[in-house]
Amino acid sequence: MKRALFTLVGLLCAASFQIEAEEKIHAVTEEFAPFNHTENGKVTGYSTQVVEELLERAGMPYDLAIYPWSRSYKMAQTLPNVLIFTLARTPDREKEFQWIGALAKRKLYLYRLAARRDINVVNLEDAKRYRISVNRDDAAERLLLDLGFSYEKNLDLSPSDESSLKKLLAGRIDFITGNDFTIAHRLKMSGVEPSRVRRSAMLIDQGEYYVAASKATSPEVVNRLRAAFQQMEKEGVIKRLEPKID
């Protein structure tokens, strides 16, 4: 009898462990300061703070990692229990993810070297005469492709924002994309004087950045996350932490 009881307890514990393991959330992102970035070996930033509190409130075990954006994006497209941030919510992505909550307004500009006085851009058609660095699977890449830009004529693929900045400083490209807040942090982390880079033209001033769950994540998990996020919004947590852009 005791042996049977111990066996039953063991099976229940194993089942409990399996459920917990299956429901562990893998939160993934990219280097996109100040929203999410690595500092002293730790993933930090505004969006990271929001996501960590979100998962704590939802009572879900999790791990957190920064990868190149294309890898994080692929994980969120193909695996269950993946939470991705900071993700621009765009029409082409609408059905690919389960949207949890908005993190910040979305603004995107083109930036050039201040010394490049030969660059004259009044509108986006003018910008098509120049080389613009983008990251694979990034919303800026999709936006520019939709606007008629192409890799054959004016887009340059980079593995990261850091790589894009290096190319800009070396004169290998003409523009990088971002907003005043992300560009300021990028320059600071690279030890570059802010005066060396200048905002040139606006790409978009609409939409929002989100935290989203992979399509394969269960409805129960998604509902718990959404409920926790909504509670954080009601308490003013999101607004209090949100960086002010521009």
PDB file of C-alpha atoms in Angstrom:
ATOM      1  CA  MET A   1       0.000   0.000   0.000  1.00  0.00           C
ATOM      2  CA  LYS A   2       2.777   2.405   0.992  1.00  0.00           C
ATOM      3  CA  ARG A   3       4.666   1.537  -2.156  1.00  0.00           C
ATOM      4  CA  ALA A   4       1.614   2.287  -4.273  1.00  0.00           C
ATOM      5  CA  LEU A   5       1.126   5.571  -2.416  1.00  0.00           C
ATOM      6  CA  PHE A   6       4.741   6.614  -2.978  1.00  0.00           C
ATOM      7  CA  THR A   7       4.390   5.713  -6.652  1.00  0.00           C
ATOM      8  CA  LEU A   8       1.246   7.843  -6.944  1.00  0.00           C
ATOM      9  CA  VAL A   9       2.908  10.800  -5.210  1.00  0.00           C
ATOM     10  CA  GLY A  10       5.906  10.438  -7.499  1.00  0.00           C
ATOM     11  CA  LEU A  11       3.717  10.454 -10.576  1.00  0.00           C
ATOM     12  CA  LEU A  12       1.833  13.524  -9.370  1.00  0.00           C
ATOM     13  CA  CYS A  13       5.087  15.361  -8.664  1.00  0.00           C
ATOM     14  CA  ALA A  14       6.421  14.438 -12.083  1.00  0.00           C
ATOM     15  CA  ALA A  15       3.214  15.624 -13.731  1.00  0.00           C
ATOM     16  CA  SER A  16       3.342  18.862 -11.759  1.00  0.00           C
ATOM     17  CA  PHE A  17       6.962  19.417 -12.790  1.00  0.00           C
ATOM     18  CA  GLN A  18       6.096  18.707 -16.424  1.00  0.00           C
ATOM     19  CA  ILE A  19       3.245  21.228 -16.406  1.00  0.00           C
ATOM     20  CA  GLU A  20       5.479  23.850 -14.817  1.00  0.00           C
ATOM     21  CA  ALA A  21       8.226  23.154 -17.341  1.00  0.00           C
ATOM     22  CA  GLU A  22       5.791  23.355 -20.233  1.00  0.00           C
ATOM     23  CA  GLU A  23       4.394  26.667 -18.988  1.00  0.00           C
ATOM     24  CA  LYS A  24       7.779  28.298 -18.462  1.00  0.00           C
ATOM     25  CA  ILE A  25       7.848  31.463 -20.516  1.00  0.00           C
ATOM     26  CA  HIS A  26      10.822  32.294 -22.701  1.00  0.00           C
ATOM     27  CA  ALA A  27      10.963  36.093 -22.935  1.00  0.00           C
ATOM     28  CA  VAL A  28      13.102  37.155 -25.888  1.00  0.00           C
ATOM     29  CA  THR A  29      14.161  40.489 -27.302  1.00  0.00           C
ATOM     30  CA  GLU A  30      17.034  42.338 -29.005  1.00  0.00           C
ATOM     31  CA  GLU A  31      19.526  45.098 -28.254  1.00  0.00           C
ATOM     32  CA  PHE A  32      17.226  48.113 -28.589  1.00  0.00           C
ATOM     33  CA  ALA A  33      18.236  50.608 -25.908  1.00  0.00           C
ATOM     34  CA  PRO A  34      16.718  52.071 -23.847  1.00  0.00           C
ATOM     35  CA  PHE A  35      13.767  49.684 -24.186  1.00  0.00           C
ATOM     36  CA  ASN A  36      15.811  46.490 -23.892  1.00  0.00           C
ATOM     37  CA  HIS A  37      19.573  46.115 -23.772  1.00  0.00           C
ATOM     38  CA  THR A  38      22.454  44.442 -21.968  1.00  0.00           C
ATOM     39  CA  GLU A  39      24.225  46.321 -19.192  1.00  0.00           C
ATOM     40  CA  ASN A  40      26.972  44.717 -17.096  1.00  0.00           C
ATOM     41  CA  GLY A  41      25.904  41.311 -18.368  1.00  0.00           C
ATOM     42  CA  LYS A  42      22.257  41.793 -17.386  1.00  0.00           C
ATOM     43  CA  VAL A  43      19.222  42.366 -19.586  1.00  0.00           C
ATOM     44  CA  THR A  44      17.680  45.677 -18.567  1.00  0.00           C
ATOM     45  CA  GLY A  45      15.695  48.627 -19.934  1.00  0.00           C
ATOM     46  CA  TYR A  46      12.164  50.002 -19.704  1.00  0.00           C
ATOM     47  CA  SER A  47      10.429  47.201 -21.616  1.00  0.00           C
ATOM     48  CA  THR A  48      12.428  44.598 -19.714  1.00  0.00           C
ATOM     49  CA  GLN A  49      11.203  46.049 -16.408  1.00  0.00           C
ATOM     50  CA  VAL A  50       7.613  45.898 -17.625  1.00  0.00           C
ATOM     51  CA  VAL A  51       7.928  42.305 -18.857  1.00  0.00           C
ATOM     52  CA  GLU A  52       9.607  41.093 -15.673  1.00  0.00           C
ATOM     53  CA  GLU A  53       6.886  42.613 -13.492  1.00  0.00           C
ATOM     54  CA  LEU A  54       4.230  41.262 -15.851  1.00  0.00           C
ATOM     55  CA  LEU A  55       5.506  37.704 -15.519  1.00  0.00           C
ATOM     56  CA  GLU A  56       5.929  38.016 -11.754  1.00  0.00           C
ATOM     57  CA  ARG A  57       2.333  39.201 -11.404  1.00  0.00           C
ATOM     58  CA  ALA A  58       1.087  36.424 -13.663  1.00  0.00           C
ATOM     59  CA  GLY A  59       2.960  33.942 -11.454  1.00  0.00           C
ATOM     60  CA  MET A  60       4.807  32.333 -14.333  1.00  0.00           C
ATOM     61  CA  PRO A  61       8.358  30.946 -14.250  1.00  0.00           C
ATOM     62  CA  TYR A  62      10.446  32.444 -17.022  1.00  0.00           C
ATOM     63  CA  ASP A  63      13.842  33.036 -18.511  1.00  0.00           C
ATOM     64  CA  LEU A  64      14.946  36.166 -20.334  1.00  0.00           C
ATOM     65  CA  ALA A  65      17.399  36.461 -23.213  1.00  0.00           C
ATOM     66  CA  ILE A  66      18.656  38.900 -25.831  1.00  0.00           C
ATOM     67  CA  TYR A  67      19.371  37.551 -29.308  1.00  0.00           C
ATOM     68  CA  PRO A  68      19.764  39.060 -32.766  1.00  0.00           C
ATOM     69  CA  TRP A  69      16.286  40.239 -33.717  1.00  0.00           C
ATOM     70  CA  SER A  70      15.856  37.689 -36.517  1.00  0.00           C
ATOM     71  CA  ARG A  71      16.419  34.832 -34.027  1.00  0.00           C
ATOM     72  CA  SER A  72      14.030  36.226 -31.398  1.00  0.00           C
ATOM     73  CA  TYR A  73      11.452  36.845 -34.102  1.00  0.00           C
ATOM     74  CA  LYS A  74      11.772  33.315 -35.479  1.00  0.00           C
ATOM     75  CA  MET A  75      11.385  31.821 -31.998  1.00  0.00           C
ATOM     76  CA  ALA A  76       8.200  33.821 -31.458  1.00  0.00           C
ATOM     77  CA  GLN A  77       6.865  32.674 -34.817  1.00  0.00           C
ATOM     78  CA  THR A  78       7.474  28.971 -34.305  1.00  0.00           C
ATOM     79  CA  LEU A  79       7.623  28.001 -30.611  1.00  0.00           C
ATOM     80  CA  PRO A  80       5.049  27.916 -27.782  1.00  0.00           C
ATOM     81  CA  ASN A  81       5.395  29.947 -24.571  1.00  0.00           C
ATOM     82  CA  VAL A  82       7.537  32.653 -26.143  1.00  0.00           C
ATOM     83  CA  LEU A  83       7.057  36.289 -25.184  1.00  0.00           C
ATOM     84  CA  ILE A  84       8.653  38.824 -27.537  1.00  0.00           C
ATOM     85  CA  PHE A  85       9.272  42.531 -27.012  1.00  0.00           C
ATOM     86  CA  THR A  86       9.658  45.403 -28.017  1.00  0.00           C
ATOM     87  CA  LEU A  87       7.600  44.502 -31.116  1.00  0.00           C
ATOM     88  CA  ALA A  88       5.990  47.030 -33.472  1.00  0.00           C
ATOM     89  CA  ARG A  89       2.360  46.087 -34.062  1.00  0.00           C
ATOM     90  CA  THR A  90       1.886  46.279 -37.811  1.00  0.00           C
ATOM     91  CA  PRO A  91      -0.872  44.988 -40.151  1.00  0.00           C
ATOM     92  CA  ASP A  92       1.313  42.224 -41.594  1.00  0.00           C
ATOM     93  CA  ARG A  93       2.110  40.962 -38.081  1.00  0.00           C
ATOM     94  CA  GLU A  94      -1.436  41.176 -36.714  1.00  0.00           C
ATOM     95  CA  LYS A  95      -2.313  37.499 -37.115  1.00  0.00           C
ATOM     96  CA  GLU A  96       1.163  36.159 -36.363  1.00  0.00           C
ATOM     97  CA  PHE A  97       1.146  36.939 -32.635  1.00  0.00           C
ATOM     98  CA  GLN A  98      -1.140  37.192 -29.615  1.00  0.00           C
ATOM     99  CA  TRP A  99      -0.868  40.790 -28.465  1.00  0.00           C
ATOM    100  CA  ILE A 100      -0.558  41.338 -24.712  1.00  0.00           C
ATOM    101  CA  GLY A 101      -0.197  45.105 -24.258  1.00  0.00           C
ATOM    102  CA  ALA A 102       1.255  48.335 -25.620  1.00  0.00           C
ATOM    103  CA  LEU A 103       4.636  49.482 -24.289  1.00  0.00           C
ATOM    104  CA  ALA A 104       5.199  52.816 -26.077  1.00  0.00           C
ATOM    105  CA  LYS A 105       4.211  54.989 -29.014  1.00  0.00           C
ATOM    106  CA  ARG A 106       6.054  54.260 -32.219  1.00  0.00           C
ATOM    107  CA  LYS A 107       8.098  56.942 -33.958  1.00  0.00           C
ATOM    108  CA  LEU A 108      10.732  56.308 -36.572  1.00  0.00           C
ATOM    109  CA  TYR A 109      13.136  58.663 -38.340  1.00  0.00           C
ATOM    110  CA  LEU A 110      16.134  58.586 -40.648  1.00  0.00           C
ATOM    111  CA  TYR A 111      19.438  59.817 -39.183  1.00  0.00           C
ATOM    112  CA  ARG A 112      22.608  60.882 -41.003  1.00  0.00           C
ATOM    113  CA  LEU A 113      26.038  62.157 -40.080  1.00  0.00           C
ATOM    114  CA  ALA A 114      25.903  65.891 -39.369  1.00  0.00           C
ATOM    115  CA  ALA A 115      29.007  66.351 -41.523  1.00  0.00           C
ATOM    116  CA  ARG A 116      27.235  64.920 -44.584  1.00  0.00           C
ATOM    117  CA  ARG A 117      26.020  68.225 -45.975  1.00  0.00           C
ATOM    118  CA  ASP A 118      25.826  66.632 -49.402  1.00  0.00           C
ATOM    119  CA  ILE A 119      22.727  64.703 -48.290  1.00  0.00           C
ATOM    120  CA  ASN A 120      19.532  66.604 -49.046  1.00  0.00           C
ATOM    121  CA  VAL A 121      16.292  64.840 -48.148  1.00  0.00           C
ATOM    122  CA  VAL A 122      12.971  66.690 -48.184  1.00  0.00           C
ATOM    123  CA  ASN A 123      10.735  63.624 -48.519  1.00  0.00           C
ATOM    124  CA  LEU A 124      10.988  59.840 -48.671  1.00  0.00           C
ATOM    125  CA  GLU A 125      11.376  59.846 -52.439  1.00  0.00           C
ATOM    126  CA  ASP A 126      14.578  61.837 -51.963  1.00  0.00           C
ATOM    127  CA  ALA A 127      15.765  59.215 -49.464  1.00  0.00           C
ATOM    128  CA  LYS A 128      15.641  56.532 -52.157  1.00  0.00           C
ATOM    129  CA  ARG A 129      18.828  58.007 -53.618  1.00  0.00           C
ATOM    130  CA  TYR A 130      20.783  56.919 -50.531  1.00  0.00           C
ATOM    131  CA  ARG A 131      21.761  53.741 -48.668  1.00  0.00           C
ATOM    132  CA  ILE A 132      19.803  52.967 -45.485  1.00  0.00           C
ATOM    133  CA  SER A 133      20.811  50.301 -42.978  1.00  0.00           C
ATOM    134  CA  VAL A 134      18.100  47.967 -41.624  1.00  0.00           C
ATOM    135  CA  ASN A 135      17.976  44.774 -39.545  1.00  0.00           C
ATOM    136  CA  ARG A 136      16.475  41.532 -40.837  1.00  0.00           C
ATOM    137  CA  ASP A 137      12.778  41.063 -39.820  1.00  0.00           C
ATOM    138  CA  ASP A 138      12.742  44.491 -38.171  1.00  0.00           C
ATOM    139  CA  ALA A 139       9.606  46.632 -38.588  1.00  0.00           C
ATOM    140  CA  ALA A 140      11.716  49.373 -40.196  1.00  0.00           C
ATOM    141  CA  GLU A 141      12.799  46.892 -42.868  1.00  0.00           C
ATOM    142  CA  ARG A 142       9.187  45.948 -43.607  1.00  0.00           C
ATOM    143  CA  LEU A 143       8.103  49.593 -43.662  1.00  0.00           C
ATOM    144  CA  LEU A 144      10.820  50.654 -46.092  1.00  0.00           C
ATOM    145  CA  LEU A 145      10.148  47.684 -48.377  1.00  0.00           C
ATOM    146  CA  ASP A 146       6.458  48.614 -48.403  1.00  0.00           C
ATOM    147  CA  LEU A 147       7.420  52.196 -49.296  1.00  0.00           C
ATOM    148  CA  GLY A 148       9.259  51.021 -52.381  1.00  0.00           C
ATOM    149  CA  PHE A 149      12.823  50.734 -51.081  1.00  0.00           C
ATOM    150  CA  SER A 150      14.798  47.618 -52.021  1.00  0.00           C
ATOM    151  CA  TYR A 151      18.055  45.818 -51.237  1.00  0.00           C
ATOM    152  CA  GLU A 152      19.055  46.102 -54.872  1.00  0.00           C
ATOM    153  CA  LYS A 153      18.905  49.912 -54.814  1.00  0.00           C
ATOM    154  CA  ASN A 154      18.971  51.501 -51.373  1.00  0.00           C
ATOM    155  CA  LEU A 155      18.755  49.108 -48.398  1.00  0.00           C
ATOM    156  CA  ASP A 156      21.724  47.610 -46.565  1.00  0.00           C
ATOM    157  CA  LEU A 157      21.280  44.620 -44.238  1.00  0.00           C
ATOM    158  CA  SER A 158      22.951  44.766 -40.812  1.00  0.00           C
ATOM    159  CA  PRO A 159      22.895  42.180 -37.998  1.00  0.00           C
ATOM    160  CA  SER A 160      22.339  44.796 -35.272  1.00  0.00           C
ATOM    161  CA  ASP A 161      21.828  48.486 -34.499  1.00  0.00           C
ATOM    162  CA  GLU A 162      25.426  48.641 -33.292  1.00  0.00           C
ATOM    163  CA  SER A 163      26.621  47.401 -36.668  1.00  0.00           C
ATOM    164  CA  SER A 164      24.446  49.968 -38.447  1.00  0.00           C
ATOM    165  CA  LEU A 165      25.957  52.790 -36.405  1.00  0.00           C
ATOM    166  CA  LYS A 166      29.489  51.601 -37.181  1.00  0.00           C
ATOM    167  CA  LYS A 167      28.675  51.586 -40.880  1.00  0.00           C
ATOM    168  CA  LEU A 168      27.244  55.103 -40.642  1.00  0.00           C
ATOM    169  CA  LEU A 169      30.315  56.449 -38.838  1.00  0.00           C
ATOM    170  CA  ALA A 170      32.580  54.783 -41.411  1.00  0.00           C
ATOM    171  CA  GLY A 171      30.658  56.318 -44.299  1.00  0.00           C
ATOM    172  CA  ARG A 172      29.583  52.936 -45.682  1.00  0.00           C
ATOM    173  CA  ILE A 173      25.889  53.889 -45.527  1.00  0.00           C
ATOM    174  CA  ASP A 174      23.995  57.185 -45.533  1.00  0.00           C
ATOM    175  CA  PHE A 175      21.205  56.633 -42.997  1.00  0.00           C
ATOM    176  CA  ILE A 176      20.234  54.611 -39.949  1.00  0.00           C
ATOM    177  CA  THR A 177      16.728  54.381 -38.490  1.00  0.00           C
ATOM    178  CA  GLY A 178      15.484  55.029 -34.956  1.00  0.00           C
ATOM    179  CA  ASN A 179      13.978  57.742 -32.786  1.00  0.00           C
ATOM    180  CA  ASP A 180      15.631  60.444 -30.731  1.00  0.00           C
ATOM    181  CA  PHE A 181      15.555  58.318 -27.576  1.00  0.00           C
ATOM    182  CA  THR A 182      17.041  55.142 -29.056  1.00  0.00           C
ATOM    183  CA  ILE A 183      19.629  57.027 -31.104  1.00  0.00           C
ATOM    184  CA  ALA A 184      20.760  59.030 -28.055  1.00  0.00           C
ATOM    185  CA  HIS A 185      21.320  55.810 -26.090  1.00  0.00           C
ATOM    186  CA  ARG A 186      23.055  54.139 -29.013  1.00  0.00           C
ATOM    187  CA  LEU A 187      25.487  57.043 -29.351  1.00  0.00           C
ATOM    188  CA  LYS A 188      26.109  57.166 -25.605  1.00  0.00           C
ATOM    189  CA  MET A 189      26.854  53.442 -25.376  1.00  0.00           C
ATOM    190  CA  SER A 190      29.254  53.745 -28.327  1.00  0.00           C
ATOM    191  CA  GLY A 191      30.996  56.831 -26.942  1.00  0.00           C
ATOM    192  CA  VAL A 192      29.963  58.975 -29.902  1.00  0.00           C
ATOM    193  CA  GLU A 193      29.229  62.695 -29.526  1.00  0.00           C
ATOM    194  CA  PRO A 194      25.483  63.323 -30.108  1.00  0.00           C
ATOM    195  CA  SER A 195      26.321  66.295 -32.327  1.00  0.00           C
ATOM    196  CA  ARG A 196      27.851  63.941 -34.911  1.00  0.00           C
ATOM    197  CA  VAL A 197      24.455  62.510 -35.888  1.00  0.00           C
ATOM    198  CA  ARG A 198      21.440  64.499 -37.053  1.00  0.00           C
ATOM    199  CA  ARG A 199      17.784  63.616 -37.603  1.00  0.00           C
ATOM    200  CA  SER A 200      16.860  63.982 -41.257  1.00  0.00           C
ATOM    201  CA  ALA A 201      13.358  62.766 -42.166  1.00  0.00           C
ATOM    202  CA  MET A 202      10.379  61.055 -40.547  1.00  0.00           C
ATOM    203  CA  LEU A 203       9.426  57.555 -41.608  1.00  0.00           C
ATOM    204  CA  ILE A 204       6.389  57.002 -39.398  1.00  0.00           C
ATOM    205  CA  ASP A 205       4.590  58.588 -36.450  1.00  0.00           C
ATOM    206  CA  GLN A 206       1.827  56.121 -35.693  1.00  0.00           C
ATOM    207  CA  GLY A 207       1.235  52.794 -34.014  1.00  0.00           C
ATOM    208  CA  GLU A 208       2.782  51.317 -30.902  1.00  0.00           C
ATOM    209  CA  TYR A 209       5.427  48.933 -29.646  1.00  0.00           C
ATOM    210  CA  TYR A 210       4.023  45.847 -27.890  1.00  0.00           C
ATOM    211  CA  VAL A 211       4.814  42.813 -25.838  1.00  0.00           C
ATOM    212  CA  ALA A 212       3.293  39.786 -27.570  1.00  0.00           C
ATOM    213  CA  ALA A 213       3.017  36.032 -27.131  1.00  0.00           C
ATOM    214  CA  SER A 214       3.748  33.460 -29.801  1.00  0.00           C
ATOM    215  CA  LYS A 215       0.768  32.075 -31.687  1.00  0.00           C
ATOM    216  CA  ALA A 216       1.394  28.597 -30.263  1.00  0.00           C
ATOM    217  CA  THR A 217       1.070  29.797 -26.650  1.00  0.00           C
ATOM    218  CA  SER A 218      -2.069  28.491 -24.919  1.00  0.00           C
ATOM    219  CA  PRO A 219      -5.119  30.780 -24.453  1.00  0.00           C
ATOM    220  CA  GLU A 220      -4.914  30.226 -20.677  1.00  0.00           C
ATOM    221  CA  VAL A 221      -1.393  31.628 -20.523  1.00  0.00           C
ATOM    222  CA  VAL A 222      -2.253  34.539 -22.820  1.00  0.00           C
ATOM    223  CA  ASN A 223      -5.336  35.456 -20.776  1.00  0.00           C
ATOM    224  CA  ARG A 224      -3.321  35.473 -17.543  1.00  0.00           C
ATOM    225  CA  LEU A 225      -0.719  37.734 -19.122  1.00  0.00           C
ATOM    226  CA  ARG A 226      -3.323  40.105 -20.530  1.00  0.00           C
ATOM    227  CA  ALA A 227      -5.107  40.334 -17.187  1.00  0.00           C
ATOM    228  CA  ALA A 228      -1.841  41.098 -15.387  1.00  0.00           C
ATOM    229  CA  PHE A 229      -0.905  43.737 -17.981  1.00  0.00           C
ATOM    230  CA  GLN A 230      -4.306  45.418 -17.722  1.00  0.00           C
ATOM    231  CA  GLN A 231      -3.923  45.574 -13.948  1.00  0.00           C
ATOM    232  CA  MET A 232      -0.507  47.203 -14.353  1.00  0.00           C
ATOM    233  CA  GLU A 233      -2.070  49.784 -16.669  1.00  0.00           C
ATOM    234  CA  LYS A 234      -4.824  50.534 -14.143  1.00  0.00           C
ATOM    235  CA  GLU A 235      -2.222  51.061 -11.427  1.00  0.00           C
ATOM    236  CA  GLY A 236      -0.223  53.424 -13.655  1.00  0.00           C
ATOM    237  CA  VAL A 237       2.846  51.176 -13.737  1.00  0.00           C
ATOM    238  CA  ILE A 238       3.244  51.342 -17.526  1.00  0.00           C
ATOM    239  CA  LYS A 239       2.872  55.114 -17.677  1.00  0.00           C
ATOM    240  CA  ARG A 240       5.277  55.634 -14.781  1.00  0.00           C
ATOM    241  CA  LEU A 241       8.038  53.578 -16.381  1.00  0.00           C
ATOM    242  CA  GLU A 242       7.467  54.674 -19.984  1.00  0.00           C
ATOM    243  CA  PRO A 243      10.354  56.665 -21.485  1.00  0.00           C
ATOM    244  CA  LYS A 244       9.525  60.019 -23.009  1.00  0.00           C
ATOM    245  CA  ILE A 245      10.434  60.029 -26.691  1.00  0.00           C
ATOM    246  CA  ASP A 246      11.208  63.406 -28.280  1.00  0.00           C
TER     247      ASP A 246
END
